[in-house]
Amino acid sequence: MTVIQTEKETSVTPLIATRAPITPLQPALQRIAQHLVDGLTTCEIATRTGLTVGTIRQYIRDIRDSVHCPPRCKPQVLVHLLLVAEQVALPTSDRPTPELNAEQLLLLRAVAEHSDSSDVALAARLAPADVRSAIDQLLDETGAADVTQLVVLAHAWGLLGTWPATGQPATTAPRPRSPAP
């Protein structure tokens, strides 16, 4: 944590938490991370790459460490962090961007940033009992098969940008990203 104090101030301003820098992924980890963004399971990645499931699990642990993602976080949170940290190519979508209201956008950000349903409820300003039905409605509205695909599509549509994950909607538009080579 960093405390900011100017010479003219005699009091200490509020503490501002800073995140540790993201460790850039090595090419092998980046390929595995891209498979996660593409929605593949651990077993599917192992089959596609010819690696063992154990090796893929270790790679995913290494990826989580690189982007400072908790070990038990849900896949959509890891995928969101990978996209925010620009560790994988920004997805594209032929689907039109849906018209989402402010509550739906808040829920979208909440499921992208939180694994625990009570945290999602708090961040989305919903009753915990309403979270599952609200997520199901959001999936129906967007045509996403699951929450991880929803997060990937939201990045493709520019609904979740590359600003730091703070739990609060951004006040500015996400900066444009250049396509990956």
Coordinates of C-alpha atoms in Angstrom, one line a residue:
M1 CA 0.0 0.0 0.0
T2 CA 1.1 3.5 -0.7
V3 CA 0.4 6.6 1.3
I4 CA 0.4 9.8 -0.7
Q5 CA 1.3 13.1 1.0
T6 CA 2.2 16.4 -0.5
E7 CA 4.6 18.9 1.2
K8 CA 1.7 21.3 1.7
E9 CA -0.5 18.8 3.5
T10 CA 0.0 18.0 7.1
S11 CA -2.5 15.1 7.2
V12 CA -2.1 11.8 5.5
T13 CA -4.5 11.2 2.6
P14 CA -6.4 7.9 2.4
L15 CA -4.4 4.8 1.6
I16 CA -4.5 3.8 -2.0
A17 CA -3.9 0.1 -2.7
T18 CA -1.6 -0.7 -5.6
R19 CA -1.6 -4.0 -7.4
A20 CA 1.6 -5.9 -8.0
P21 CA 2.8 -5.8 -11.6
I22 CA 1.5 -8.5 -13.8
T23 CA 4.2 -11.0 -14.9
P24 CA 4.0 -11.4 -18.7
L25 CA 3.1 -14.9 -19.7
Q26 CA 5.7 -17.1 -21.4
P27 CA 4.6 -18.2 -24.9
A28 CA 3.6 -21.7 -23.6
L29 CA 1.5 -20.3 -20.9
Q30 CA 0.0 -17.7 -23.2
R31 CA -1.2 -20.5 -25.5
I32 CA -2.9 -22.3 -22.6
A33 CA -4.4 -19.0 -21.5
Q34 CA -5.8 -18.4 -25.0
H35 CA -7.4 -21.9 -24.8
L36 CA -9.1 -20.8 -21.5
V37 CA -10.4 -17.7 -23.2
D38 CA -11.7 -19.9 -26.0
G39 CA -13.7 -21.8 -23.4
L40 CA -11.9 -25.0 -23.4
T41 CA -11.8 -27.2 -20.2
T42 CA -8.6 -28.6 -18.7
C43 CA -9.2 -32.0 -20.3
E44 CA -10.0 -30.4 -23.7
I45 CA -6.8 -28.3 -23.5
A46 CA -4.8 -31.4 -22.7
T47 CA -6.3 -33.3 -25.6
R48 CA -5.7 -30.4 -28.0
T49 CA -2.1 -29.8 -26.9
G50 CA -1.0 -33.4 -26.3
L51 CA 0.0 -32.5 -22.7
T52 CA -1.2 -34.3 -19.6
V53 CA -4.0 -32.9 -17.5
G54 CA -1.6 -32.5 -14.6
T55 CA 0.7 -30.4 -16.8
I56 CA -2.2 -28.2 -17.9
R57 CA -3.3 -27.8 -14.2
Q58 CA 0.2 -26.7 -13.3
Y59 CA 0.2 -24.2 -16.2
I60 CA -3.1 -22.8 -15.1
R61 CA -1.7 -22.4 -11.6
D62 CA 1.3 -20.5 -13.1
I63 CA -1.1 -18.4 -15.1
R64 CA -3.1 -17.5 -12.0
D65 CA 0.1 -16.6 -10.2
S66 CA 1.1 -14.3 -13.1
V67 CA -2.1 -12.3 -13.0
H68 CA -2.5 -12.5 -9.2
C69 CA -5.7 -14.5 -9.4
P70 CA -6.7 -16.4 -6.3
P71 CA -6.4 -20.2 -6.6
R72 CA -10.1 -20.9 -6.2
C73 CA -11.5 -18.2 -8.4
K74 CA -14.0 -19.1 -11.1
P75 CA -12.9 -19.4 -14.7
Q76 CA -14.6 -16.2 -15.8
V77 CA -12.6 -14.2 -13.3
L78 CA -9.3 -15.7 -14.5
V79 CA -10.4 -15.0 -18.1
H80 CA -11.3 -11.5 -17.3
L81 CA -8.0 -10.8 -15.6
L82 CA -6.1 -12.3 -18.6
L83 CA -8.0 -10.0 -20.9
V84 CA -7.7 -6.9 -18.7
A85 CA -3.9 -7.6 -18.3
E86 CA -3.7 -8.0 -22.1
Q87 CA -2.0 -11.4 -21.7
V88 CA -4.2 -12.9 -24.5
A89 CA -5.6 -11.7 -27.8
L90 CA -8.7 -9.6 -27.5
P91 CA -11.6 -11.7 -28.7
T92 CA -13.8 -10.7 -31.6
S93 CA -17.5 -11.4 -32.1
D94 CA -19.8 -11.4 -35.1
R95 CA -22.8 -11.0 -32.7
P96 CA -24.2 -7.6 -32.3
T97 CA -23.6 -5.8 -29.0
P98 CA -26.8 -6.2 -26.9
E99 CA -28.5 -3.2 -25.3
L100 CA -27.9 -3.8 -21.6
N101 CA -29.3 -1.5 -18.9
A102 CA -27.2 -0.2 -16.0
E103 CA -28.2 -3.0 -13.7
Q104 CA -27.2 -5.6 -16.2
L105 CA -23.8 -3.9 -16.9
L106 CA -23.2 -3.8 -13.1
L107 CA -24.0 -7.6 -12.9
L108 CA -21.8 -8.3 -15.9
R109 CA -18.8 -6.5 -14.2
A110 CA -19.6 -8.3 -10.9
V111 CA -19.5 -11.8 -12.4
A112 CA -16.3 -10.9 -14.2
E113 CA -14.6 -9.8 -11.0
H114 CA -16.0 -12.0 -8.3
S115 CA -16.2 -15.8 -7.7
D116 CA -18.4 -15.9 -4.6
S117 CA -22.1 -15.4 -5.3
S118 CA -22.5 -13.3 -2.2
D119 CA -19.7 -11.0 -3.5
V120 CA -21.4 -10.9 -6.9
A121 CA -24.7 -10.0 -5.2
L122 CA -23.0 -7.2 -3.2
A123 CA -21.2 -5.8 -6.2
A124 CA -24.3 -6.0 -8.4
R125 CA -26.6 -4.6 -5.7
L126 CA -28.8 -7.6 -5.8
A127 CA -30.3 -9.8 -3.1
P128 CA -28.3 -13.0 -2.9
A129 CA -31.4 -15.1 -3.7
D130 CA -31.8 -13.1 -7.0
V131 CA -28.3 -13.6 -8.4
R132 CA -28.8 -16.9 -10.2
S133 CA -31.9 -15.8 -12.0
A134 CA -30.4 -12.4 -12.9
I135 CA -27.3 -14.2 -14.4
D136 CA -29.6 -16.6 -16.3
Q137 CA -31.5 -13.7 -17.7
L138 CA -28.3 -12.0 -18.7
L139 CA -27.1 -15.2 -20.4
D140 CA -30.4 -15.4 -22.3
E141 CA -30.2 -11.7 -23.3
T142 CA -26.7 -12.0 -24.6
G143 CA -26.9 -15.5 -26.1
A144 CA -23.9 -16.7 -24.1
A145 CA -23.7 -20.4 -23.3
D146 CA -22.1 -19.8 -19.8
V147 CA -20.7 -17.0 -17.7
T148 CA -17.1 -17.5 -19.0
Q149 CA -18.4 -17.0 -22.6
L150 CA -20.4 -14.0 -21.4
V151 CA -17.2 -12.4 -20.1
V152 CA -15.3 -13.1 -23.3
L153 CA -18.2 -11.7 -25.4
A154 CA -18.4 -8.6 -23.2
H155 CA -14.7 -7.9 -23.8
A156 CA -15.3 -8.4 -27.6
W157 CA -18.2 -5.9 -27.4
G158 CA -16.1 -3.4 -25.4
L159 CA -18.4 -3.7 -22.4
L160 CA -15.5 -4.7 -20.1
G161 CA -12.4 -2.7 -20.9
T162 CA -8.8 -2.8 -19.9
W163 CA -8.9 -0.5 -16.9
P164 CA -8.0 -1.9 -13.5
A165 CA -10.5 -4.2 -12.0
T166 CA -11.9 -2.1 -9.1
G167 CA -15.4 -3.3 -8.7
Q168 CA -16.7 0.0 -10.0
P169 CA -17.8 0.9 -13.5
A170 CA -15.3 2.9 -15.4
T171 CA -16.0 6.6 -15.9
T172 CA -14.2 6.6 -19.3
A173 CA -14.4 4.4 -22.3
P174 CA -11.8 1.6 -22.5
R175 CA -8.8 2.4 -24.5
P176 CA -8.6 0.8 -27.9
R177 CA -6.4 -2.2 -28.3
S178 CA -4.4 -3.2 -31.3
P179 CA -5.0 -6.7 -32.7
A180 CA -2.5 -9.4 -31.7
P181 CA 0.1 -10.4 -34.3

